[in-house]
Short mmCIF file of C-alpha atoms in Angstrom, two decimals:
data_model
loop_
_atom_site.label_atom_id
_atom_site.label_comp_id
_atom_site.label_asym_id
_atom_site.label_seq_id
_atom_site.Cartn_x
_atom_site.Cartn_y
_atom_site.Cartn_z
CA MET A 1 -5.58 -12.51 -22.75
CA ALA A 2 -3.96 -11.21 -19.57
CA ARG A 3 -5.59 -8.21 -17.88
CA LEU A 4 -3.95 -4.87 -18.58
CA PHE A 5 -4.52 -3.80 -14.99
CA GLY A 6 -2.75 -5.65 -12.20
CA THR A 7 -3.44 -5.58 -8.48
CA ASP A 8 -2.28 -1.95 -8.26
CA GLY A 9 -2.88 -0.29 -11.61
CA VAL A 10 -0.91 -0.73 -14.83
CA ARG A 11 2.78 -1.24 -14.08
CA GLY A 12 5.94 -2.17 -15.99
CA LEU A 13 9.22 -0.94 -17.46
CA ALA A 14 8.89 2.74 -18.28
CA ASN A 15 9.19 3.62 -21.97
CA VAL A 16 8.96 -0.07 -22.90
CA ASP A 17 5.81 -1.41 -21.21
CA ILE A 18 4.57 1.93 -19.88
CA THR A 19 4.99 4.26 -22.85
CA PRO A 20 3.77 7.84 -23.33
CA GLU A 21 1.47 6.51 -26.04
CA LEU A 22 -0.11 4.07 -23.58
CA ALA A 23 -0.33 6.78 -20.90
CA LEU A 24 -2.13 9.11 -23.30
CA SER A 25 -4.52 6.42 -24.55
CA LEU A 26 -5.26 5.20 -21.02
CA SER A 27 -6.02 8.72 -19.82
CA VAL A 28 -8.40 9.31 -22.72
CA ALA A 29 -10.17 6.01 -22.03
CA ALA A 30 -10.37 6.84 -18.31
CA ALA A 31 -11.78 10.27 -19.12
CA HIS A 32 -14.58 8.67 -21.09
CA VAL A 33 -15.38 6.05 -18.44
CA LEU A 34 -14.88 8.11 -15.26
CA GLY A 35 -15.99 11.50 -16.57
CA ASP A 36 -19.27 10.44 -18.15
CA ALA A 37 -21.35 11.29 -15.07
CA SER A 38 -20.22 14.93 -15.12
CA LEU A 39 -20.75 15.24 -18.85
CA ALA A 40 -24.26 13.85 -18.48
CA GLN A 41 -24.95 16.62 -15.98
CA GLY A 42 -23.55 19.27 -18.28
CA ARG A 43 -20.38 19.75 -16.23
CA ARG A 44 -16.80 19.47 -17.37
CA PRO A 45 -15.04 16.51 -15.69
CA LYS A 46 -12.23 17.28 -13.25
CA ALA A 47 -9.16 15.16 -12.42
CA VAL A 48 -6.23 15.40 -9.99
CA VAL A 49 -2.88 14.09 -11.25
CA GLY A 50 0.20 13.34 -9.12
CA ARG A 51 3.42 11.37 -9.42
CA ASP A 52 6.48 10.14 -7.58
CA PRO A 53 9.91 11.63 -8.46
CA ARG A 54 11.01 9.02 -11.04
CA ALA A 55 12.54 10.59 -14.13
CA SER A 56 10.05 8.74 -16.34
CA GLY A 57 7.20 10.30 -14.39
CA GLU A 58 8.03 13.62 -15.99
CA PHE A 59 7.14 12.56 -19.53
CA LEU A 60 4.46 10.06 -18.49
CA SER A 61 2.57 12.63 -16.44
CA ALA A 62 2.81 15.07 -19.36
CA ALA A 63 1.19 12.40 -21.56
CA VAL A 64 -1.56 11.76 -19.00
CA VAL A 65 -2.30 15.46 -18.63
CA ALA A 66 -2.37 15.90 -22.40
CA GLY A 67 -4.72 12.96 -22.89
CA LEU A 68 -7.13 14.13 -20.20
CA ALA A 69 -7.25 17.72 -21.41
CA SER A 70 -7.72 16.63 -25.02
CA ALA A 71 -10.72 14.58 -23.88
CA GLY A 72 -12.30 17.62 -22.26
CA VAL A 73 -11.19 17.09 -18.66
CA ASP A 74 -9.98 19.96 -16.48
CA VAL A 75 -6.69 18.77 -14.96
CA TYR A 76 -5.26 19.81 -11.60
CA ASP A 77 -1.59 18.82 -11.64
CA ALA A 78 -0.43 18.31 -8.05
CA GLY A 79 3.16 17.38 -8.98
CA VAL A 80 5.22 15.11 -6.73
CA LEU A 81 3.10 13.85 -3.86
CA PRO A 82 2.45 10.51 -2.10
CA THR A 83 -0.22 8.22 -3.51
CA PRO A 84 -2.50 8.73 -0.46
CA ALA A 85 -2.21 12.50 -0.94
CA VAL A 86 -3.55 12.18 -4.49
CA ALA A 87 -6.40 9.99 -3.21
CA TYR A 88 -7.16 12.55 -0.49
CA LEU A 89 -7.07 15.50 -2.89
CA THR A 90 -9.35 13.67 -5.32
CA ALA A 91 -11.95 13.49 -2.56
CA ASP A 92 -11.24 16.89 -1.03
CA THR A 93 -11.57 18.77 -4.32
CA HIS A 94 -14.65 16.78 -5.40
CA ALA A 95 -12.81 15.67 -8.53
CA ASP A 96 -14.36 13.02 -10.75
CA PHE A 97 -11.22 10.92 -10.53
CA GLY A 98 -7.51 10.97 -9.74
CA VAL A 99 -4.41 9.62 -11.46
CA MET A 100 -1.14 8.60 -9.77
CA LEU A 101 2.03 7.76 -11.66
CA SER A 102 4.23 5.51 -9.54
CA ALA A 103 5.67 2.01 -9.31
CA SER A 104 5.66 2.16 -5.51
CA HIS A 105 8.58 0.10 -4.09
CA ASN A 106 9.78 -1.09 -7.53
CA ALA A 107 13.19 -0.06 -8.85
CA MET A 108 13.56 3.26 -10.68
CA PRO A 109 13.28 1.98 -14.28
CA ASP A 110 9.68 0.87 -13.64
CA ASN A 111 6.63 3.09 -13.50
CA GLY A 112 2.88 2.68 -13.30
CA ILE A 113 -0.46 4.39 -13.75
CA LYS A 114 -3.18 4.08 -11.13
CA PHE A 115 -6.65 5.61 -11.18
CA PHE A 116 -8.85 6.65 -8.27
CA ALA A 117 -12.61 6.96 -8.58
CA GLU A 118 -14.63 9.86 -7.23
CA GLY A 119 -14.03 10.10 -3.49
CA GLY A 120 -10.47 8.79 -3.85
CA HIS A 121 -11.40 5.10 -3.92
CA LYS A 122 -9.61 2.39 -5.90
CA LEU A 123 -11.43 1.22 -9.01
CA PRO A 124 -13.30 -2.10 -9.05
CA ASP A 125 -11.99 -4.68 -11.51
CA GLU A 126 -14.95 -4.20 -13.82
CA VAL A 127 -14.30 -0.46 -14.16
CA GLU A 128 -10.61 -1.07 -14.89
CA ASP A 129 -11.63 -3.60 -17.54
CA GLU A 130 -14.03 -1.04 -19.05
CA ILE A 131 -11.19 1.47 -19.32
CA ALA A 132 -8.98 -1.16 -20.97
CA ALA A 133 -11.77 -1.99 -23.43
CA ARG A 134 -12.03 1.68 -24.46
CA LEU A 135 -8.35 1.93 -25.43
CA ASP A 136 -7.85 3.18 -28.99
CA GLN A 137 -11.58 3.35 -29.72
CA GLU A 138 -12.77 6.11 -32.01
CA TRP A 139 -14.06 9.17 -30.18
CA THR A 140 -15.28 12.67 -30.92
CA ARG A 141 -12.68 15.21 -29.95
CA PRO A 142 -13.82 18.42 -28.28
CA THR A 143 -12.64 21.68 -29.83
CA GLY A 144 -12.47 25.34 -28.93
CA ALA A 145 -13.75 26.16 -25.46
CA HIS A 146 -14.68 22.52 -24.84
CA VAL A 147 -11.12 21.21 -24.46
CA GLY A 148 -9.91 20.69 -20.91
CA ARG A 149 -7.78 23.26 -19.09
CA VAL A 150 -4.62 22.48 -17.13
CA HIS A 151 -4.04 24.03 -13.70
CA GLN A 152 -1.07 23.70 -11.36
CA MET A 153 -2.35 22.65 -7.94
CA ARG A 154 0.13 24.62 -5.88
CA ASP A 155 -1.66 24.07 -2.57
CA GLY A 156 -1.93 20.27 -2.76
CA HIS A 157 1.10 19.81 -0.50
CA THR A 158 -0.22 22.08 2.26
CA ARG A 159 -3.78 20.74 2.02
CA TYR A 160 -2.55 17.20 2.57
CA ILE A 161 -0.33 18.20 5.48
CA SER A 162 -3.19 20.14 7.10
CA HIS A 163 -5.36 17.04 6.79
CA LEU A 164 -2.73 14.87 8.50
CA LEU A 165 -2.25 17.31 11.38
CA THR A 166 -6.00 17.63 11.87
CA VAL A 167 -6.52 13.89 12.41
CA LEU A 168 -3.47 13.37 14.65
CA PRO A 169 -4.76 12.55 18.17
CA ASN A 170 -1.88 14.22 20.05
CA ARG A 171 1.37 16.07 19.40
CA LEU A 172 4.82 14.49 19.16
CA ASP A 173 6.73 16.97 21.35
CA GLY A 174 9.85 15.47 22.91
CA LEU A 175 10.30 12.68 20.36
CA LYS A 176 13.43 12.33 18.25
CA ILE A 177 12.58 10.57 14.98
CA VAL A 178 14.56 9.53 11.89
CA ILE A 179 12.56 9.64 8.63
CA ASP A 180 13.65 7.58 5.60
CA GLY A 181 11.81 8.87 2.54
CA ALA A 182 13.20 6.27 0.09
CA HIS A 183 14.17 9.24 -2.11
CA GLY A 184 10.53 9.06 -3.07
CA ALA A 185 7.25 10.92 -3.04
CA ALA A 186 7.24 11.63 0.71
CA SER A 187 10.74 13.10 0.83
CA GLN A 188 9.43 16.60 1.49
CA VAL A 189 6.02 15.95 3.03
CA SER A 190 6.93 13.44 5.74
CA PRO A 191 9.78 15.29 7.50
CA GLU A 192 7.80 18.53 7.33
CA VAL A 193 4.65 17.17 8.90
CA PHE A 194 6.54 15.36 11.67
CA ARG A 195 8.31 18.62 12.53
CA LEU A 196 5.04 20.54 12.52
CA ALA A 197 3.63 17.90 14.88
CA GLY A 198 6.42 18.69 17.36
CA ALA A 199 9.06 16.02 16.74
CA THR A 200 12.77 16.58 16.29
CA VAL A 201 13.47 15.06 12.88
CA HIS A 202 16.61 13.72 11.23
CA GLU A 203 16.25 12.89 7.53
CA ILE A 204 17.78 10.22 5.34
CA GLY A 205 16.71 9.17 1.85
CA THR A 206 15.04 12.52 1.21
CA GLU A 207 17.08 13.83 -1.73
CA PRO A 208 15.32 12.49 -4.84
CA ASP A 209 17.09 13.14 -8.14
CA GLY A 210 14.74 11.17 -10.39
CA LEU A 211 17.10 8.19 -10.49
CA ASN A 212 17.62 7.11 -6.87
CA ILE A 213 14.09 6.22 -5.70
CA ASN A 214 14.12 3.07 -3.50
CA ASP A 215 17.85 2.66 -4.19
CA GLY A 216 19.19 1.28 -0.91
CA TYR A 217 16.70 3.30 1.16
CA GLY A 218 13.10 3.03 2.27
CA SER A 219 10.90 0.27 3.63
CA THR A 220 12.59 -2.45 1.54
CA HIS A 221 16.11 -1.44 2.72
CA LEU A 222 16.05 -0.68 6.44
CA GLU A 223 19.82 -0.89 7.06
CA HIS A 224 20.54 2.85 6.79
CA LEU A 225 17.55 3.69 8.98
CA GLN A 226 18.58 1.20 11.64
CA GLU A 227 22.09 2.65 11.71
CA ALA A 228 20.85 6.25 11.82
CA VAL A 229 18.38 5.64 14.66
CA VAL A 230 21.07 4.11 16.87
CA ALA A 231 23.73 6.68 15.92
CA ARG A 232 21.40 9.62 16.60
CA GLY A 233 19.95 8.19 19.80
CA ALA A 234 16.48 8.54 18.29
CA ASP A 235 13.31 7.20 19.84
CA LEU A 236 12.25 5.54 16.58
CA GLY A 237 12.63 5.55 12.83
CA ILE A 238 9.99 5.63 10.09
CA ALA A 239 10.57 4.18 6.60
CA HIS A 240 8.36 4.79 3.57
CA ASP A 241 8.37 3.22 0.13
CA GLY A 242 8.58 5.13 -3.16
CA ASP A 243 5.00 6.40 -3.20
CA ALA A 244 4.60 6.44 0.61
CA ASP A 245 1.50 4.27 0.84
CA ARG A 246 3.31 2.04 3.34
CA CYS A 247 5.31 2.42 6.52
CA LEU A 248 7.67 0.22 8.49
CA ALA A 249 9.42 1.28 11.67
CA VAL A 250 12.59 0.78 13.69
CA ASP A 251 12.80 0.99 17.48
CA ALA A 252 15.48 2.81 19.48
CA ASP A 253 17.77 -0.24 19.34
CA GLY A 254 17.51 -0.48 15.56
CA VAL A 255 15.15 -3.47 15.61
CA GLU A 256 12.55 -3.65 12.82
CA VAL A 257 8.89 -3.21 13.74
CA ASP A 258 6.86 -4.72 10.90
CA GLY A 259 3.35 -4.06 9.65
CA ASP A 260 1.75 -6.66 11.91
CA GLN A 261 3.31 -5.12 15.02
CA ILE A 262 2.34 -1.64 13.83
CA MET A 263 -1.27 -2.77 13.38
CA ALA A 264 -1.27 -4.33 16.84
CA ILE A 265 -0.06 -1.08 18.40
CA LEU A 266 -2.52 1.07 16.46
CA ALA A 267 -5.47 -1.25 17.09
CA LEU A 268 -4.96 -0.96 20.84
CA ALA A 269 -4.42 2.80 20.60
CA MET A 270 -7.69 3.21 18.71
CA LYS A 271 -9.51 0.81 21.06
CA ASP A 272 -8.37 2.92 24.02
CA ARG A 273 -9.75 6.05 22.31
CA GLY A 274 -13.00 4.35 21.37
CA ALA A 275 -12.09 4.80 17.69
CA LEU A 276 -11.71 1.14 16.68
CA ALA A 277 -15.02 0.35 15.01
CA LYS A 278 -16.60 -2.81 16.47
CA ASP A 279 -13.23 -3.44 18.21
CA THR A 280 -12.19 -5.21 15.00
CA LEU A 281 -9.01 -5.21 12.89
CA VAL A 282 -8.87 -6.37 9.26
CA THR A 283 -5.73 -8.14 8.02
CA THR A 284 -4.80 -10.56 5.24
CA VAL A 285 -4.17 -14.27 5.63
CA MET A 286 -0.40 -13.53 5.52
CA SER A 287 -0.42 -11.73 8.87
CA ASN A 288 1.59 -13.53 11.52
CA LEU A 289 -0.28 -15.83 13.89
CA GLY A 290 1.29 -13.84 16.71
CA LEU A 291 -0.87 -10.86 15.74
CA LEU A 292 -4.04 -12.94 15.95
CA GLN A 293 -3.02 -14.34 19.33
CA ALA A 294 -2.21 -10.88 20.70
CA MET A 295 -5.48 -9.37 19.50
CA GLU A 296 -7.46 -12.22 21.04
CA ARG A 297 -5.76 -11.58 24.40
CA GLU A 298 -6.55 -7.85 24.15
CA GLY A 299 -10.20 -8.28 23.19
CA VAL A 300 -9.86 -7.25 19.54
CA SER A 301 -11.53 -9.33 16.84
CA VAL A 302 -9.61 -10.00 13.62
CA VAL A 303 -11.13 -10.49 10.16
CA GLN A 304 -8.77 -11.94 7.54
CA THR A 305 -8.98 -11.42 3.78
CA ALA A 306 -7.15 -12.54 0.67
CA VAL A 307 -3.73 -10.97 0.09
CA GLY A 308 -3.88 -7.40 -1.23
CA ASP A 309 -4.81 -4.07 0.33
CA ARG A 310 -7.78 -3.79 -2.05
CA TYR A 311 -9.36 -6.82 -0.37
CA VAL A 312 -8.67 -5.36 3.06
CA LEU A 313 -10.36 -2.13 1.98
CA GLU A 314 -13.35 -3.96 0.49
CA GLU A 315 -13.94 -5.78 3.78
CA MET A 316 -13.52 -2.58 5.80
CA ARG A 317 -16.10 -0.78 3.68
CA ARG A 318 -18.50 -3.74 3.63
CA SER A 319 -18.41 -4.22 7.41
CA GLU A 320 -17.98 -0.52 8.32
CA LEU A 321 -14.63 -1.04 10.07
CA SER A 322 -11.99 1.59 10.74
CA LEU A 323 -8.55 -0.09 10.74
CA GLY A 324 -6.94 -2.65 8.48
CA GLY A 325 -3.73 -3.43 6.68
CA GLU A 326 -1.00 -5.79 5.61
CA GLN A 327 2.21 -7.16 7.06
CA SER A 328 4.11 -5.16 4.43
CA GLY A 329 3.12 -1.90 6.10
CA HIS A 330 0.03 -0.85 4.13
CA VAL A 331 -2.28 0.46 6.85
CA ILE A 332 -5.70 1.97 6.11
CA PHE A 333 -7.49 4.36 8.47
CA LEU A 334 -10.90 4.40 6.80
CA ASP A 335 -12.13 7.32 8.92
CA HIS A 336 -9.33 9.47 7.48
CA GLY A 337 -8.43 8.06 4.06
CA THR A 338 -9.32 5.64 1.31
CA THR A 339 -6.00 3.90 0.79
CA GLY A 340 -2.85 2.88 2.67
CA ASP A 341 -1.09 5.99 3.98
CA GLY A 342 2.49 5.56 5.17
CA VAL A 343 2.87 9.11 6.46
CA LEU A 344 -0.33 8.94 8.50
CA THR A 345 0.65 5.50 9.80
CA GLY A 346 4.01 6.81 10.97
CA LEU A 347 2.36 9.79 12.64
CA MET A 348 -0.17 7.62 14.45
CA LEU A 349 2.56 5.25 15.61
CA ALA A 350 4.68 8.12 16.94
CA ALA A 351 1.59 9.63 18.58
CA ARG A 352 1.06 6.41 20.53
CA VAL A 353 4.68 6.50 21.75
CA ALA A 354 4.32 10.14 22.79
CA ASP A 355 0.95 9.63 24.46
CA THR A 356 1.91 6.57 26.50
CA GLN A 357 5.52 7.61 27.18
CA ARG A 358 6.44 3.99 26.44
CA SER A 359 9.16 2.97 24.03
CA LEU A 360 8.29 1.58 20.62
CA ALA A 361 9.95 -1.71 21.59
CA GLU A 362 7.72 -2.00 24.66
CA LEU A 363 4.60 -1.22 22.64
CA ALA A 364 5.58 -3.72 19.93
CA GLY A 365 6.04 -6.35 22.64
CA VAL A 366 2.26 -6.77 22.81
CA MET A 367 2.71 -9.44 20.13
CA THR A 368 5.33 -12.10 19.61
CA ARG A 369 6.15 -12.84 16.00
CA LEU A 370 6.18 -16.57 15.36
CA PRO A 371 9.00 -17.77 13.10
CA GLN A 372 7.71 -17.84 9.54
CA VAL A 373 9.01 -19.74 6.51
CA LEU A 374 7.78 -18.91 3.01
CA VAL A 375 8.78 -21.06 0.02
CA ASN A 376 7.74 -20.40 -3.60
CA VAL A 377 7.35 -23.72 -5.41
CA LYS A 378 7.73 -23.02 -9.13
CA GLY A 379 6.69 -24.94 -12.22
CA VAL A 380 3.64 -26.63 -10.73
CA ASP A 381 -0.06 -26.82 -11.58
CA LYS A 382 -1.34 -24.24 -9.15
CA SER A 383 -4.97 -24.82 -10.20
CA ARG A 384 -5.02 -28.13 -8.27
CA VAL A 385 -3.64 -26.83 -4.98
CA GLU A 386 -7.08 -26.78 -3.34
CA THR A 387 -8.47 -29.98 -4.90
CA ASP A 388 -5.64 -32.52 -4.70
CA GLU A 389 -6.75 -34.83 -1.90
CA GLU A 390 -3.31 -36.16 -0.98
CA LEU A 391 -1.89 -32.65 -0.70
CA GLN A 392 -4.81 -31.49 1.42
CA MET A 393 -4.41 -34.52 3.69
CA ALA A 394 -0.73 -33.66 4.16
CA VAL A 395 -1.66 -30.08 5.08
CA LYS A 396 -4.24 -31.25 7.63
CA ALA A 397 -1.75 -33.68 9.17
CA GLU A 398 0.86 -30.94 9.63
CA GLU A 399 -1.75 -28.56 11.08
CA ALA A 400 -2.84 -31.23 13.55
CA ALA A 401 0.77 -31.79 14.61
CA LEU A 402 1.21 -28.05 15.26
CA ALA A 403 -1.86 -28.25 17.53
CA GLY A 404 -2.70 -24.55 17.51
CA SER A 405 0.90 -23.42 18.12
CA GLY A 406 1.43 -22.67 14.42
CA ARG A 407 -0.30 -22.72 11.07
CA VAL A 408 0.06 -23.71 7.43
CA LEU A 409 -1.05 -21.73 4.39
CA LEU A 410 -0.81 -22.85 0.76
CA ARG A 411 -1.61 -20.10 -1.72
CA LYS A 412 -1.43 -20.03 -5.50
CA SER A 413 0.21 -17.07 -7.22
CA GLY A 414 -2.09 -14.81 -9.19
CA THR A 415 0.39 -14.34 -12.05
CA GLU A 416 2.83 -17.27 -12.17
CA PRO A 417 2.77 -21.12 -12.09
CA VAL A 418 3.80 -20.91 -8.45
CA VAL A 419 2.40 -22.26 -5.18
CA ARG A 420 3.45 -20.40 -2.04
CA VAL A 421 3.95 -22.57 1.04
CA MET A 422 3.89 -20.59 4.29
CA VAL A 423 4.45 -22.18 7.69
CA GLU A 424 4.54 -20.60 11.15
CA ALA A 425 5.61 -22.46 14.27
CA ALA A 426 6.95 -21.82 17.75
CA GLU A 427 10.53 -22.59 16.61
CA GLN A 428 12.29 -21.70 13.36
CA GLU A 429 13.57 -25.26 12.89
CA GLN A 430 10.10 -26.69 13.28
CA ALA A 431 8.62 -24.24 10.75
CA GLN A 432 11.39 -25.06 8.26
CA ALA A 433 10.91 -28.80 8.66
CA VAL A 434 7.15 -28.57 8.08
CA ALA A 435 7.68 -26.33 5.04
CA ASP A 436 10.27 -28.71 3.57
CA ARG A 437 7.90 -31.67 3.88
CA LEU A 438 5.00 -29.80 2.29
CA VAL A 439 7.17 -28.49 -0.55
CA GLU A 440 8.05 -32.08 -1.44
CA VAL A 441 4.37 -33.05 -1.49
CA VAL A 442 3.49 -30.02 -3.67
CA ARG A 443 6.22 -30.94 -6.15
CA ALA A 444 5.21 -34.59 -6.22
CA ARG A 445 1.47 -34.00 -6.58
CA LEU A 446 1.32 -30.85 -8.73
CA SER A 447 4.27 -31.34 -11.07
CA LEU A 448 3.71 -30.15 -14.63
CA ALA A 449 6.05 -32.86 -16.01
#
């Protein structure tokens, strides 16, 4: 049976896959698993709940709040806030756990439910599986004074903003910045905090109506931001996704600055301040080879993990490191948060521009992105990708031909019968040619026919 929880909570089509009945049952199960420690100590469990502005979040959050309170949990409803804000408030208020309703960068009809453990950390797989196992089990319902109480957390917004301003290394005075909120959870928070930090801000994608989240705006649709930055003569643009746990950027000429370039800039900024623990950056295997080459030149070590910000975070915690992230724009500052924070990432990036008085394009020039080709080969036996000798020989031959000027990565999908073939090389044509040859070998060797 497939796991209920995916790589980032439980996600699907709202009111079909993610129903109010499921939301209520999940919240009750989570209350029993995550609130047990408080109950054992004779205390009532406490939870922080937040959501993005999707229309379905209104009834799904009501179901979550109802389920938690009925299970004896005191609920602090923070309303519409970014995912990292909910994680921060979970830690800051010493709550037993937090709940975020969002489908991140997915289209509006989707929604999802994600839980944070005490301290604002993502749940390990085994805890998620324990919650899933408790669904629809019989339980003793509290009554009278033992039911949970529901409180509106009216200061969650300002507490999160105060936290962001406190950790910012320098002000942003003199910068002109365009913020694209994706009509999502950061639509109010992000422009406000950038203004409070001293920047002149122009907003786009900051008018959520419950239906327009991620619709043509945000980190997956940079066209409007690129146009606005150039038209306004801005120094840079910042784009969030629906729940604002990621950030991409645009320089003054409207050129995209991706997550790898952002990490390169921030790693050097933190190294200069003595804040980059062990002078080491954590990335996934999907980060561009250009990032690794740049960090080697600048004296920064790079540790690579499997794809997924949870694996980046696990490595950061295990090795006591302070900066990590993904090419997609998830960046984690472990000294200041427990999950990717797109607003904080944007602030730190702008702070580096302001501090150095160098353009974002110049700062991003520390690394050269190698051309990258990614092909999804469908309908193959992904289980044999690492054991088929002929395929592995073909990979080694292509890697030898690239002679350190590129790389090859074959990765099986976690959810589909798909093998992902990724090739980087000095020239686009070369990368495409290598990818085409390897795709043919994958099809020939791993065919399901």
